[in-house]
N, CA, C and O atoms as a Tripos MOL2 file, in Angstrom:
@<TRIPOS>MOLECULE
protein
  296   295    74     0     0
PROTEIN
NO_CHARGES

@<TRIPOS>ATOM
      1 N          -0.2140    1.6630    8.0530 N.3       1 UNK1
      2 CA         -1.1510    2.0480    7.8530 C.3       1 UNK1
      3 C          -2.1510    0.8060    8.5720 C.2       1 UNK1
      4 O          -3.2660    0.3290    8.3620 O.2       1 UNK1
      5 N          -0.4950    0.5140    9.9990 N.am      2 UNK2
      6 CA         -1.0580   -0.8630   10.7390 C.3       2 UNK2
      7 C          -2.3700   -0.6230   12.1140 C.2       2 UNK2
      8 O          -2.7550   -1.4330   12.9570 O.2       2 UNK2
      9 N          -2.8250    0.9430   11.8510 N.am      3 UNK3
     10 CA         -3.8880    1.5150   13.2470 C.3       3 UNK3
     11 C          -5.0510    1.3990   12.2600 C.2       3 UNK3
     12 O          -6.0860    0.8770   12.6740 O.2       3 UNK3
     13 N          -4.9660    1.9810   10.5590 N.am      4 UNK4
     14 CA         -5.9670    2.4300   10.0230 C.3       4 UNK4
     15 C          -7.1490    1.0140    9.9520 C.2       4 UNK4
     16 O          -6.9260   -0.1890    9.8130 O.2       4 UNK4
     17 N          -8.3310    1.7090   10.1000 N.am      5 UNK5
     18 CA         -9.6240    0.6800    9.9880 C.3       5 UNK5
     19 C         -10.2510    0.8460    8.9270 C.2       5 UNK5
     20 O         -10.9690   -0.0290    8.4430 O.2       5 UNK5
     21 N         -10.0480    2.1250    8.3540 N.am      6 UNK6
     22 CA        -11.1380    2.6010    7.4270 C.3       6 UNK6
     23 C         -10.3630    3.7130    6.5930 C.2       6 UNK6
     24 O          -9.6890    4.5950    7.1250 O.2       6 UNK6
     25 N         -10.5420    3.5620    5.2020 N.am      7 UNK7
     26 CA        -10.3010    4.6630    3.8770 C.3       7 UNK7
     27 C         -10.8560    4.5780    2.7340 C.2       7 UNK7
     28 O         -10.9790    3.6110    1.9820 O.2       7 UNK7
     29 N         -11.2310    5.7900    2.6280 N.am      8 UNK8
     30 CA        -12.1630    6.2630    1.8040 C.3       8 UNK8
     31 C         -11.2270    6.7860    0.7160 C.2       8 UNK8
     32 O         -10.0050    6.7050    0.8330 O.2       8 UNK8
     33 N         -11.8680    7.3560   -0.4100 N.am      9 UNK9
     34 CA        -11.0150    8.1980   -1.2290 C.3       9 UNK9
     35 C         -10.3750    9.2460   -1.3880 C.2       9 UNK9
     36 O          -9.6300    9.6120   -2.2970 O.2       9 UNK9
     37 N         -10.7050    9.7300   -0.4340 N.am     10 UNK10
     38 CA        -10.0170   11.2910    0.0150 C.3      10 UNK10
     39 C          -8.1550   10.5990    0.6310 C.2      10 UNK10
     40 O          -7.0070   10.9790    0.4020 O.2      10 UNK10
     41 N          -8.8010    9.3720    1.5240 N.am     11 UNK11
     42 CA         -7.2650    8.4630    2.3570 C.3      11 UNK11
     43 C          -6.7700    8.3650    0.3810 C.2      11 UNK11
     44 O          -5.8000    8.9180   -0.1370 O.2      11 UNK11
     45 N          -7.4370    7.8070   -0.0610 N.am     12 UNK12
     46 CA         -6.8220    7.0200   -1.3250 C.3      12 UNK12
     47 C          -5.8320    7.9790   -2.3040 C.2      12 UNK12
     48 O          -4.8420    7.7750   -3.0050 O.2      12 UNK12
     49 N          -6.6460    9.1110   -1.9590 N.am     13 UNK13
     50 CA         -5.7290   10.1680   -3.0950 C.3      13 UNK13
     51 C          -4.7320   11.0390   -2.0150 C.2      13 UNK13
     52 O          -4.5630   12.2020   -2.3810 O.2      13 UNK13
     53 N          -4.2100   10.7520   -1.0460 N.am     14 UNK14
     54 CA         -3.6820   11.1610   -0.2710 C.3      14 UNK14
     55 C          -2.3950   10.1840   -0.1750 C.2      14 UNK14
     56 O          -1.4450   10.4630    0.5570 O.2      14 UNK14
     57 N          -2.4490    8.7980   -1.1210 N.am     15 UNK15
     58 CA         -1.7230    7.9920   -0.6640 C.3      15 UNK15
     59 C          -1.2140    7.6900   -2.0630 C.2      15 UNK15
     60 O          -0.2900    6.8960   -2.2360 O.2      15 UNK15
     61 N          -2.0020    8.5180   -3.3670 N.am     16 UNK16
     62 CA         -1.7610    8.3550   -4.4770 C.3      16 UNK16
     63 C          -0.4050    9.6810   -4.6060 C.2      16 UNK16
     64 O           0.5660    9.5470   -5.3520 O.2      16 UNK16
     65 N          -0.6130   10.7790   -3.8010 N.am     17 UNK17
     66 CA          0.5100   11.9760   -3.4580 C.3      17 UNK17
     67 C           1.1960   11.5790   -3.1140 C.2      17 UNK17
     68 O           2.1410   11.9320   -3.8190 O.2      17 UNK17
     69 N           1.7450   10.5700   -1.9360 N.am     18 UNK18
     70 CA          2.4240   10.3820   -1.2220 C.3      18 UNK18
     71 C           3.6230    9.3640   -1.9600 C.2      18 UNK18
     72 O           4.7920    9.3060   -1.5780 O.2      18 UNK18
     73 N           3.1060    8.6720   -2.9750 N.am     19 UNK19
     74 CA          3.5300    7.6730   -4.0070 C.3      19 UNK19
     75 C           4.5660    8.5010   -4.8980 C.2      19 UNK19
     76 O           5.7540    8.2520   -5.1030 O.2      19 UNK19
     77 N           3.7790    9.5620   -5.3720 N.am     20 UNK20
     78 CA          4.0700   10.4030   -6.5140 C.3      20 UNK20
     79 C           5.6460   11.2070   -5.8350 C.2      20 UNK20
     80 O           6.8030   11.2810   -6.2470 O.2      20 UNK20
     81 N           4.9250   11.7030   -4.6270 N.am     21 UNK21
     82 CA          5.9840   12.7440   -4.2640 C.3      21 UNK21
     83 C           7.6340   11.3660   -3.8730 C.2      21 UNK21
     84 O           8.7900   11.6560   -4.1810 O.2      21 UNK21
     85 N           7.3310   10.3210   -3.3420 N.am     22 UNK22
     86 CA          8.5440    9.1750   -2.8210 C.3      22 UNK22
     87 C           8.7550    8.7310   -4.4890 C.2      22 UNK22
     88 O           9.8680    8.2400   -4.6790 O.2      22 UNK22
     89 N           8.1040    8.7950   -5.4170 N.am     23 UNK23
     90 CA          9.1250    8.4200   -6.4740 C.3      23 UNK23
     91 C           9.6220    9.6200   -7.0790 C.2      23 UNK23
     92 O          10.8060    9.6220   -7.4170 O.2      23 UNK23
     93 N           8.8770   10.7070   -7.2860 N.am     24 UNK24
     94 CA          9.9330   11.7140   -7.3250 C.3      24 UNK24
     95 C          11.8800   12.0430   -6.5460 C.2      24 UNK24
     96 O          12.8730   12.5680   -7.0510 O.2      24 UNK24
     97 N          11.6210   11.4030   -5.1460 N.am     25 UNK25
     98 CA         12.7380   11.5090   -4.3380 C.3      25 UNK25
     99 C          13.2570   10.2990   -4.6590 C.2      25 UNK25
    100 O          14.0820    9.7210   -3.9520 O.2      25 UNK25
    101 N          12.7770    9.8290   -5.8040 N.am     26 UNK26
    102 CA         13.7680    8.3700   -5.6460 C.3      26 UNK26
    103 C          13.6840    7.2450   -4.7540 C.2      26 UNK26
    104 O          14.7430    6.6510   -4.5510 O.2      26 UNK26
    105 N          12.3270    6.6990   -4.0030 N.am     27 UNK27
    106 CA         12.2650    6.2180   -3.4970 C.3      27 UNK27
    107 C          11.1880    4.9010   -3.3030 C.2      27 UNK27
    108 O          11.1040    4.7120   -4.5160 O.2      27 UNK27
    109 N          10.4330    4.0010   -2.8170 N.am     28 UNK28
    110 CA          9.5840    3.7940   -2.5180 C.3      28 UNK28
    111 C           8.4410    3.6850   -1.4880 C.2      28 UNK28
    112 O           8.7760    3.8250   -0.3120 O.2      28 UNK28
    113 N           7.4440    3.5090   -1.6950 N.am     29 UNK29
    114 CA          6.2080    3.7940   -0.4070 C.3      29 UNK29
    115 C           6.0470    2.1770   -0.3770 C.2      29 UNK29
    116 O           5.6110    1.4270   -1.2500 O.2      29 UNK29
    117 N           6.5080    1.9150    0.8230 N.am     30 UNK30
    118 CA          5.3710    0.6640    1.1310 C.3      30 UNK30
    119 C           4.2340    0.5860    2.2590 C.2      30 UNK30
    120 O           4.3460    1.0450    3.3960 O.2      30 UNK30
    121 N           3.3080    0.0330    1.8240 N.am     31 UNK31
    122 CA          1.7630    0.2010    2.9260 C.3      31 UNK31
    123 C           2.0470   -1.2220    3.6940 C.2      31 UNK31
    124 O           2.7550   -2.1590    3.3250 O.2      31 UNK31
    125 N           1.1870   -1.0590    4.9960 N.am     32 UNK32
    126 CA          1.1090   -2.0790    6.1560 C.3      32 UNK32
    127 C          -0.3400   -1.8190    6.6740 C.2      32 UNK32
    128 O          -0.7670   -1.0450    7.5310 O.2      32 UNK32
    129 N          -1.0210   -2.8370    5.7690 N.am     33 UNK33
    130 CA         -1.9670   -2.3950    6.3400 C.3      33 UNK33
    131 C          -2.7530   -4.2740    6.7460 C.2      33 UNK33
    132 O          -2.8190   -5.2150    5.9560 O.2      33 UNK33
    133 N          -3.2080   -4.2370    8.1660 N.am     34 UNK34
    134 CA         -3.5270   -5.2450    8.6910 C.3      34 UNK34
    135 C          -5.5240   -4.7860    8.8960 C.2      34 UNK34
    136 O          -5.9660   -5.1600    9.9820 O.2      34 UNK34
    137 N          -6.2410   -4.2970    8.2570 N.am     35 UNK35
    138 CA         -7.6370   -4.0270    8.2990 C.3      35 UNK35
    139 C          -8.0700   -5.2250    7.2250 C.2      35 UNK35
    140 O          -7.2670   -5.4970    6.3330 O.2      35 UNK35
    141 N          -9.1820   -5.8580    7.2950 N.am     36 UNK36
    142 CA         -9.2720   -6.4350    6.1660 C.3      36 UNK36
    143 C         -10.5030   -5.4240    5.1550 C.2      36 UNK36
    144 O         -10.7580   -5.4250    3.9510 O.2      36 UNK36
    145 N         -10.9740   -4.7440    6.1560 N.am     37 UNK37
    146 CA        -11.4410   -3.2690    5.2290 C.3      37 UNK37
    147 C         -10.5320   -2.4250    4.9090 C.2      37 UNK37
    148 O         -10.4530   -2.8120    3.7430 O.2      37 UNK37
    149 N          -9.9150   -1.7460    4.9530 N.am     38 UNK38
    150 CA         -8.9030   -0.7940    4.3750 C.3      38 UNK38
    151 C          -7.9030   -1.7490    3.2710 C.2      38 UNK38
    152 O          -7.4360   -1.3400    2.2080 O.2      38 UNK38
    153 N          -7.7330   -3.1640    3.8840 N.am     39 UNK39
    154 CA         -7.0350   -3.8690    2.3990 C.3      39 UNK39
    155 C          -8.2310   -3.9460    1.2890 C.2      39 UNK39
    156 O          -8.0980   -3.3840    0.2020 O.2      39 UNK39
    157 N          -9.4840   -4.7230    1.6540 N.am     40 UNK40
    158 CA        -10.4690   -4.5210    0.3000 C.3      40 UNK40
    159 C         -10.5890   -3.1870   -0.0830 C.2      40 UNK40
    160 O         -10.4300   -3.0040   -1.2900 O.2      40 UNK40
    161 N         -10.7870   -2.3540    0.4910 N.am     41 UNK41
    162 CA        -10.7750   -1.1050   -0.5520 C.3      41 UNK41
    163 C          -9.8270   -0.6710   -0.8900 C.2      41 UNK41
    164 O         -10.1620    0.2090   -1.6820 O.2      41 UNK41
    165 N          -8.4000   -0.6990   -0.7980 N.am     42 UNK42
    166 CA         -7.2690   -0.4660   -1.6050 C.3      42 UNK42
    167 C          -7.3440   -1.5970   -2.9500 C.2      42 UNK42
    168 O          -7.2900   -1.2090   -4.1170 O.2      42 UNK42
    169 N          -7.4150   -2.3740   -2.7390 N.am     43 UNK43
    170 CA         -7.5840   -4.0570   -3.6490 C.3      43 UNK43
    171 C          -8.6820   -3.3850   -4.8800 C.2      43 UNK43
    172 O          -8.4110   -3.5780   -6.0650 O.2      43 UNK43
    173 N          -9.8510   -2.6370   -4.5080 N.am     44 UNK44
    174 CA        -10.9860   -2.7660   -5.0340 C.3      44 UNK44
    175 C         -10.7010   -1.5390   -6.3210 C.2      44 UNK44
    176 O         -11.1540   -1.4980   -7.4650 O.2      44 UNK44
    177 N          -9.8050   -0.6410   -5.6290 N.am     45 UNK45
    178 CA         -9.2670    0.6000   -6.6190 C.3      45 UNK45
    179 C          -8.2570    0.4330   -7.3040 C.2      45 UNK45
    180 O          -7.6640    1.2160   -8.0450 O.2      45 UNK45
    181 N          -7.9260   -1.3600   -6.8580 N.am     46 UNK46
    182 CA         -6.3110   -1.7310   -7.6710 C.3      46 UNK46
    183 C          -5.1810   -0.3990   -7.3050 C.2      46 UNK46
    184 O          -4.5860    0.2230   -8.1850 O.2      46 UNK46
    185 N          -5.0400   -0.1230   -5.7550 N.am     47 UNK47
    186 CA         -3.8140    0.5940   -4.9250 C.3      47 UNK47
    187 C          -2.0200   -0.2690   -5.1530 C.2      47 UNK47
    188 O          -0.8420    0.0890   -5.1670 O.2      47 UNK47
    189 N          -2.9970   -1.8400   -5.3280 N.am     48 UNK48
    190 CA         -2.0340   -2.6720   -4.8740 C.3      48 UNK48
    191 C          -1.3650   -2.9590   -5.9920 C.2      48 UNK48
    192 O          -0.4470   -3.7310   -5.7130 O.2      48 UNK48
    193 N          -1.4100   -2.5830   -7.6210 N.am     49 UNK49
    194 CA         -0.5760   -2.3700   -8.4690 C.3      49 UNK49
    195 C           0.0440   -0.9920   -8.7630 C.2      49 UNK49
    196 O           0.6530   -0.7950   -9.8150 O.2      49 UNK49
    197 N          -0.0950   -0.1660   -7.9510 N.am     50 UNK50
    198 CA          0.2220    1.0880   -7.3280 C.3      50 UNK50
    199 C           1.3060    0.7800   -6.4300 C.2      50 UNK50
    200 O           2.4490    1.0530   -6.7940 O.2      50 UNK50
    201 N           1.1710    0.4270   -5.6810 N.am     51 UNK51
    202 CA          1.9550    0.5240   -4.0390 C.3      51 UNK51
    203 C           1.8780   -1.2150   -3.7740 C.2      51 UNK51
    204 O           1.0070   -2.0690   -3.9390 O.2      51 UNK51
    205 N           3.3060   -1.2100   -3.2700 N.am     52 UNK52
    206 CA          3.2630   -2.6390   -2.8290 C.3      52 UNK52
    207 C           2.8480   -2.4120   -0.9890 C.2      52 UNK52
    208 O           3.1140   -1.5800   -0.1220 O.2      52 UNK52
    209 N           2.0180   -3.7650   -1.0900 N.am     53 UNK53
    210 CA          0.9930   -3.6300    0.2020 C.3      53 UNK53
    211 C           1.4920   -4.7840    1.0150 C.2      53 UNK53
    212 O           1.7730   -5.8390    0.4460 O.2      53 UNK53
    213 N           1.6070   -4.6670    2.1650 N.am     54 UNK54
    214 CA          2.4610   -6.1510    3.3330 C.3      54 UNK54
    215 C           1.6290   -6.3320    4.5340 C.2      54 UNK54
    216 O           1.4140   -5.5040    5.4200 O.2      54 UNK54
    217 N           1.3260   -7.1740    4.4620 N.am     55 UNK55
    218 CA          0.1700   -7.5720    5.9280 C.3      55 UNK55
    219 C           1.1900   -7.6560    7.2910 C.2      55 UNK55
    220 O           0.7860   -8.2220    8.3070 O.2      55 UNK55
    221 N           2.7820   -6.9370    7.2180 N.am     56 UNK56
    222 CA          3.7960   -7.1920    8.3630 C.3      56 UNK56
    223 C           4.2840   -6.7150    8.0950 C.2      56 UNK56
    224 O           4.5460   -6.8010    6.8950 O.2      56 UNK56
    225 N           5.0240   -5.5670    9.0090 N.am     57 UNK57
    226 CA          6.0630   -4.9010    9.2130 C.3      57 UNK57
    227 C           7.6390   -5.3890    8.8610 C.2      57 UNK57
    228 O           8.6190   -4.7760    8.4370 O.2      57 UNK57
    229 N           7.4100   -6.7370    9.2300 N.am     58 UNK58
    230 CA          8.6220   -7.5320    8.7990 C.3      58 UNK58
    231 C           8.8520   -8.2240    7.4300 C.2      58 UNK58
    232 O           9.8800   -8.6180    6.8790 O.2      58 UNK58
    233 N           7.3230   -8.2430    7.0040 N.am     59 UNK59
    234 CA          7.3950   -8.2660    5.3400 C.3      59 UNK59
    235 C           7.4780   -6.9360    4.3910 C.2      59 UNK59
    236 O           7.5280   -7.1600    3.1810 O.2      59 UNK59
    237 N           7.4970   -5.6510    4.7990 N.am     60 UNK60
    238 CA          7.2270   -4.6160    4.2780 C.3      60 UNK60
    239 C           9.3940   -4.5640    4.1760 C.2      60 UNK60
    240 O          10.0330   -4.2530    3.1710 O.2      60 UNK60
    241 N          10.0190   -5.0010    5.6330 N.am     61 UNK61
    242 CA         11.2150   -4.8030    5.3180 C.3      61 UNK61
    243 C          12.0440   -5.8080    4.9060 C.2      61 UNK61
    244 O          13.2190   -5.4750    4.7530 O.2      61 UNK61
    245 N          11.6900   -7.2150    4.6330 N.am     62 UNK62
    246 CA         12.0820   -7.9170    4.9590 C.3      62 UNK62
    247 C          12.3960   -7.8840    2.5180 C.2      62 UNK62
    248 O          13.2250   -8.2600    1.6890 O.2      62 UNK62
    249 N          11.3950   -7.3530    2.5620 N.am     63 UNK63
    250 CA         11.3290   -7.0470    0.5730 C.3      63 UNK63
    251 C          12.6130   -6.4500    0.2450 C.2      63 UNK63
    252 O          13.1980   -6.6860   -0.8120 O.2      63 UNK63
    253 N          13.1590   -5.4840    1.3800 N.am     64 UNK64
    254 CA         14.6310   -5.2240    0.1300 C.3      64 UNK64
    255 C          14.3820   -3.8870   -0.8500 C.2      64 UNK64
    256 O          13.6540   -2.9240   -0.6090 O.2      64 UNK64
    257 N          15.1900   -4.1240   -1.9970 N.am     65 UNK65
    258 CA         14.9710   -3.5990   -3.1760 C.3      65 UNK65
    259 C          14.3810   -4.0450   -4.0820 C.2      65 UNK65
    260 O          14.3630   -3.6540   -5.2500 O.2      65 UNK65
    261 N          13.6560   -5.2210   -3.4250 N.am     66 UNK66
    262 CA         13.2440   -6.0290   -4.6450 C.3      66 UNK66
    263 C          12.4400   -4.9310   -5.0800 C.2      66 UNK66
    264 O          12.2250   -3.8950   -4.4510 O.2      66 UNK66
    265 N          11.8420   -5.3760   -6.6740 N.am     67 UNK67
    266 CA         10.5470   -5.0800   -7.7520 C.3      67 UNK67
    267 C           8.9500   -4.8290   -6.7470 C.2      67 UNK67
    268 O           8.6340   -5.5990   -5.8400 O.2      67 UNK67
    269 N           8.2930   -3.8700   -7.0720 N.am     68 UNK68
    270 CA          7.0680   -4.2580   -5.7960 C.3      68 UNK68
    271 C           6.3050   -5.1150   -6.6100 C.2      68 UNK68
    272 O           6.0250   -5.0630   -7.8080 O.2      68 UNK68
    273 N           6.0260   -5.9150   -5.7190 N.am     69 UNK69
    274 CA          4.7810   -6.5770   -5.9410 C.3      69 UNK69
    275 C           3.4880   -6.4080   -5.8670 C.2      69 UNK69
    276 O           2.9810   -5.3220   -5.5860 O.2      69 UNK69
    277 N           2.8060   -7.5130   -6.1230 N.am     70 UNK70
    278 CA          0.9780   -7.0120   -6.1020 C.3      70 UNK70
    279 C           1.1090   -6.9470   -4.6720 C.2      70 UNK70
    280 O           2.2000   -6.7660   -4.1320 O.2      70 UNK70
    281 N          -0.3400   -7.1400   -3.8260 N.am     71 UNK71
    282 CA         -0.1200   -6.9600   -2.5520 C.3      71 UNK71
    283 C          -0.0460   -8.5690   -1.9460 C.2      71 UNK71
    284 O          -0.6430   -9.5580   -2.3730 O.2      71 UNK71
    285 N           0.6110   -8.4940   -1.1530 N.am     72 UNK72
    286 CA          1.3720   -9.8470   -0.5900 C.3      72 UNK72
    287 C          -0.1520  -10.0800    0.5090 C.2      72 UNK72
    288 O          -0.7660   -9.1590    1.0480 O.2      72 UNK72
    289 N          -0.4270  -11.3290    0.5950 N.am     73 UNK73
    290 CA         -1.6550  -12.1410    0.7760 C.3      73 UNK73
    291 C          -1.2090  -12.9370    1.7610 C.2      73 UNK73
    292 O          -2.0310  -13.7540    2.1730 O.2      73 UNK73
    293 N          -0.5250  -12.9370    2.0800 N.am     74 UNK74
    294 CA          0.1570  -14.1400    3.4000 C.3      74 UNK74
    295 C           0.4790  -14.5960    4.7220 C.2      74 UNK74
    296 O           1.0190  -15.6900    4.8830 O.2      74 UNK74
@<TRIPOS>BOND
     1     1     2 1
     2     2     3 1
     3     3     4 2
     4     3     5 am
     5     5     6 1
     6     6     7 1
     7     7     8 2
     8     7     9 am
     9     9    10 1
    10    10    11 1
    11    11    12 2
    12    11    13 am
    13    13    14 1
    14    14    15 1
    15    15    16 2
    16    15    17 am
    17    17    18 1
    18    18    19 1
    19    19    20 2
    20    19    21 am
    21    21    22 1
    22    22    23 1
    23    23    24 2
    24    23    25 am
    25    25    26 1
    26    26    27 1
    27    27    28 2
    28    27    29 am
    29    29    30 1
    30    30    31 1
    31    31    32 2
    32    31    33 am
    33    33    34 1
    34    34    35 1
    35    35    36 2
    36    35    37 am
    37    37    38 1
    38    38    39 1
    39    39    40 2
    40    39    41 am
    41    41    42 1
    42    42    43 1
    43    43    44 2
    44    43    45 am
    45    45    46 1
    46    46    47 1
    47    47    48 2
    48    47    49 am
    49    49    50 1
    50    50    51 1
    51    51    52 2
    52    51    53 am
    53    53    54 1
    54    54    55 1
    55    55    56 2
    56    55    57 am
    57    57    58 1
    58    58    59 1
    59    59    60 2
    60    59    61 am
    61    61    62 1
    62    62    63 1
    63    63    64 2
    64    63    65 am
    65    65    66 1
    66    66    67 1
    67    67    68 2
    68    67    69 am
    69    69    70 1
    70    70    71 1
    71    71    72 2
    72    71    73 am
    73    73    74 1
    74    74    75 1
    75    75    76 2
    76    75    77 am
    77    77    78 1
    78    78    79 1
    79    79    80 2
    80    79    81 am
    81    81    82 1
    82    82    83 1
    83    83    84 2
    84    83    85 am
    85    85    86 1
    86    86    87 1
    87    87    88 2
    88    87    89 am
    89    89    90 1
    90    90    91 1
    91    91    92 2
    92    91    93 am
    93    93    94 1
    94    94    95 1
    95    95    96 2
    96    95    97 am
    97    97    98 1
    98    98    99 1
    99    99   100 2
   100    99   101 am
   101   101   102 1
   102   102   103 1
   103   103   104 2
   104   103   105 am
   105   105   106 1
   106   106   107 1
   107   107   108 2
   108   107   109 am
   109   109   110 1
   110   110   111 1
   111   111   112 2
   112   111   113 am
   113   113   114 1
   114   114   115 1
   115   115   116 2
   116   115   117 am
   117   117   118 1
   118   118   119 1
   119   119   120 2
   120   119   121 am
   121   121   122 1
   122   122   123 1
   123   123   124 2
   124   123   125 am
   125   125   126 1
   126   126   127 1
   127   127   128 2
   128   127   129 am
   129   129   130 1
   130   130   131 1
   131   131   132 2
   132   131   133 am
   133   133   134 1
   134   134   135 1
   135   135   136 2
   136   135   137 am
   137   137   138 1
   138   138   139 1
   139   139   140 2
   140   139   141 am
   141   141   142 1
   142   142   143 1
   143   143   144 2
   144   143   145 am
   145   145   146 1
   146   146   147 1
   147   147   148 2
   148   147   149 am
   149   149   150 1
   150   150   151 1
   151   151   152 2
   152   151   153 am
   153   153   154 1
   154   154   155 1
   155   155   156 2
   156   155   157 am
   157   157   158 1
   158   158   159 1
   159   159   160 2
   160   159   161 am
   161   161   162 1
   162   162   163 1
   163   163   164 2
   164   163   165 am
   165   165   166 1
   166   166   167 1
   167   167   168 2
   168   167   169 am
   169   169   170 1
   170   170   171 1
   171   171   172 2
   172   171   173 am
   173   173   174 1
   174   174   175 1
   175   175   176 2
   176   175   177 am
   177   177   178 1
   178   178   179 1
   179   179   180 2
   180   179   181 am
   181   181   182 1
   182   182   183 1
   183   183   184 2
   184   183   185 am
   185   185   186 1
   186   186   187 1
   187   187   188 2
   188   187   189 am
   189   189   190 1
   190   190   191 1
   191   191   192 2
   192   191   193 am
   193   193   194 1
   194   194   195 1
   195   195   196 2
   196   195   197 am
   197   197   198 1
   198   198   199 1
   199   199   200 2
   200   199   201 am
   201   201   202 1
   202   202   203 1
   203   203   204 2
   204   203   205 am
   205   205   206 1
   206   206   207 1
   207   207   208 2
   208   207   209 am
   209   209   210 1
   210   210   211 1
   211   211   212 2
   212   211   213 am
   213   213   214 1
   214   214   215 1
   215   215   216 2
   216   215   217 am
   217   217   218 1
   218   218   219 1
   219   219   220 2
   220   219   221 am
   221   221   222 1
   222   222   223 1
   223   223   224 2
   224   223   225 am
   225   225   226 1
   226   226   227 1
   227   227   228 2
   228   227   229 am
   229   229   230 1
   230   230   231 1
   231   231   232 2
   232   231   233 am
   233   233   234 1
   234   234   235 1
   235   235   236 2
   236   235   237 am
   237   237   238 1
   238   238   239 1
   239   239   240 2
   240   239   241 am
   241   241   242 1
   242   242   243 1
   243   243   244 2
   244   243   245 am
   245   245   246 1
   246   246   247 1
   247   247   248 2
   248   247   249 am
   249   249   250 1
   250   250   251 1
   251   251   252 2
   252   251   253 am
   253   253   254 1
   254   254   255 1
   255   255   256 2
   256   255   257 am
   257   257   258 1
   258   258   259 1
   259   259   260 2
   260   259   261 am
   261   261   262 1
   262   262   263 1
   263   263   264 2
   264   263   265 am
   265   265   266 1
   266   266   267 1
   267   267   268 2
   268   267   269 am
   269   269   270 1
   270   270   271 1
   271   271   272 2
   272   271   273 am
   273   273   274 1
   274   274   275 1
   275   275   276 2
   276   275   277 am
   277   277   278 1
   278   278   279 1
   279   279   280 2
   280   279   281 am
   281   281   282 1
   282   282   283 1
   283   283   284 2
   284   283   285 am
   285   285   286 1
   286   286   287 1
   287   287   288 2
   288   287   289 am
   289   289   290 1
   290   290   291 1
   291   291   292 2
   292   291   293 am
   293   293   294 1
   294   294   295 1
   295   295   296 2
@<TRIPOS>SUBSTRUCTURE
     1 UNK1         2 RESIDUE 1 A UNK
     2 UNK2         6 RESIDUE 1 A UNK
     3 UNK3        10 RESIDUE 1 A UNK
     4 UNK4        14 RESIDUE 1 A UNK
     5 UNK5        18 RESIDUE 1 A UNK
     6 UNK6        22 RESIDUE 1 A UNK
     7 UNK7        26 RESIDUE 1 A UNK
     8 UNK8        30 RESIDUE 1 A UNK
     9 UNK9        34 RESIDUE 1 A UNK
    10 UNK10       38 RESIDUE 1 A UNK
    11 UNK11       42 RESIDUE 1 A UNK
    12 UNK12       46 RESIDUE 1 A UNK
    13 UNK13       50 RESIDUE 1 A UNK
    14 UNK14       54 RESIDUE 1 A UNK
    15 UNK15       58 RESIDUE 1 A UNK
    16 UNK16       62 RESIDUE 1 A UNK
    17 UNK17       66 RESIDUE 1 A UNK
    18 UNK18       70 RESIDUE 1 A UNK
    19 UNK19       74 RESIDUE 1 A UNK
    20 UNK20       78 RESIDUE 1 A UNK
    21 UNK21       82 RESIDUE 1 A UNK
    22 UNK22       86 RESIDUE 1 A UNK
    23 UNK23       90 RESIDUE 1 A UNK
    24 UNK24       94 RESIDUE 1 A UNK
    25 UNK25       98 RESIDUE 1 A UNK
    26 UNK26      102 RESIDUE 1 A UNK
    27 UNK27      106 RESIDUE 1 A UNK
    28 UNK28      110 RESIDUE 1 A UNK
    29 UNK29      114 RESIDUE 1 A UNK
    30 UNK30      118 RESIDUE 1 A UNK
    31 UNK31      122 RESIDUE 1 A UNK
    32 UNK32      126 RESIDUE 1 A UNK
    33 UNK33      130 RESIDUE 1 A UNK
    34 UNK34      134 RESIDUE 1 A UNK
    35 UNK35      138 RESIDUE 1 A UNK
    36 UNK36      142 RESIDUE 1 A UNK
    37 UNK37      146 RESIDUE 1 A UNK
    38 UNK38      150 RESIDUE 1 A UNK
    39 UNK39      154 RESIDUE 1 A UNK
    40 UNK40      158 RESIDUE 1 A UNK
    41 UNK41      162 RESIDUE 1 A UNK
    42 UNK42      166 RESIDUE 1 A UNK
    43 UNK43      170 RESIDUE 1 A UNK
    44 UNK44      174 RESIDUE 1 A UNK
    45 UNK45      178 RESIDUE 1 A UNK
    46 UNK46      182 RESIDUE 1 A UNK
    47 UNK47      186 RESIDUE 1 A UNK
    48 UNK48      190 RESIDUE 1 A UNK
    49 UNK49      194 RESIDUE 1 A UNK
    50 UNK50      198 RESIDUE 1 A UNK
    51 UNK51      202 RESIDUE 1 A UNK
    52 UNK52      206 RESIDUE 1 A UNK
    53 UNK53      210 RESIDUE 1 A UNK
    54 UNK54      214 RESIDUE 1 A UNK
    55 UNK55      218 RESIDUE 1 A UNK
    56 UNK56      222 RESIDUE 1 A UNK
    57 UNK57      226 RESIDUE 1 A UNK
    58 UNK58      230 RESIDUE 1 A UNK
    59 UNK59      234 RESIDUE 1 A UNK
    60 UNK60      238 RESIDUE 1 A UNK
    61 UNK61      242 RESIDUE 1 A UNK
    62 UNK62      246 RESIDUE 1 A UNK
    63 UNK63      250 RESIDUE 1 A UNK
    64 UNK64      254 RESIDUE 1 A UNK
    65 UNK65      258 RESIDUE 1 A UNK
    66 UNK66      262 RESIDUE 1 A UNK
    67 UNK67      266 RESIDUE 1 A UNK
    68 UNK68      270 RESIDUE 1 A UNK
    69 UNK69      274 RESIDUE 1 A UNK
    70 UNK70      278 RESIDUE 1 A UNK
    71 UNK71      282 RESIDUE 1 A UNK
    72 UNK72      286 RESIDUE 1 A UNK
    73 UNK73      290 RESIDUE 1 A UNK
    74 UNK74      294 RESIDUE 1 A UNK
């Protein structure tokens, strides 16, 4: 989501469905969010409790197979 600047309820619904599909395939969906507005929208609806959110692709990749964290505000 590095180029995403806006995310409303439709976008959040897509993310929930993508998370469910990833879980059904025994994989993890990780988000890289650069926009403060998008990060705020996702945290307001507690998506950071469902999906790991990172501030850079390198952070997301470095996480390896670690347990899903809450939002990374580093």
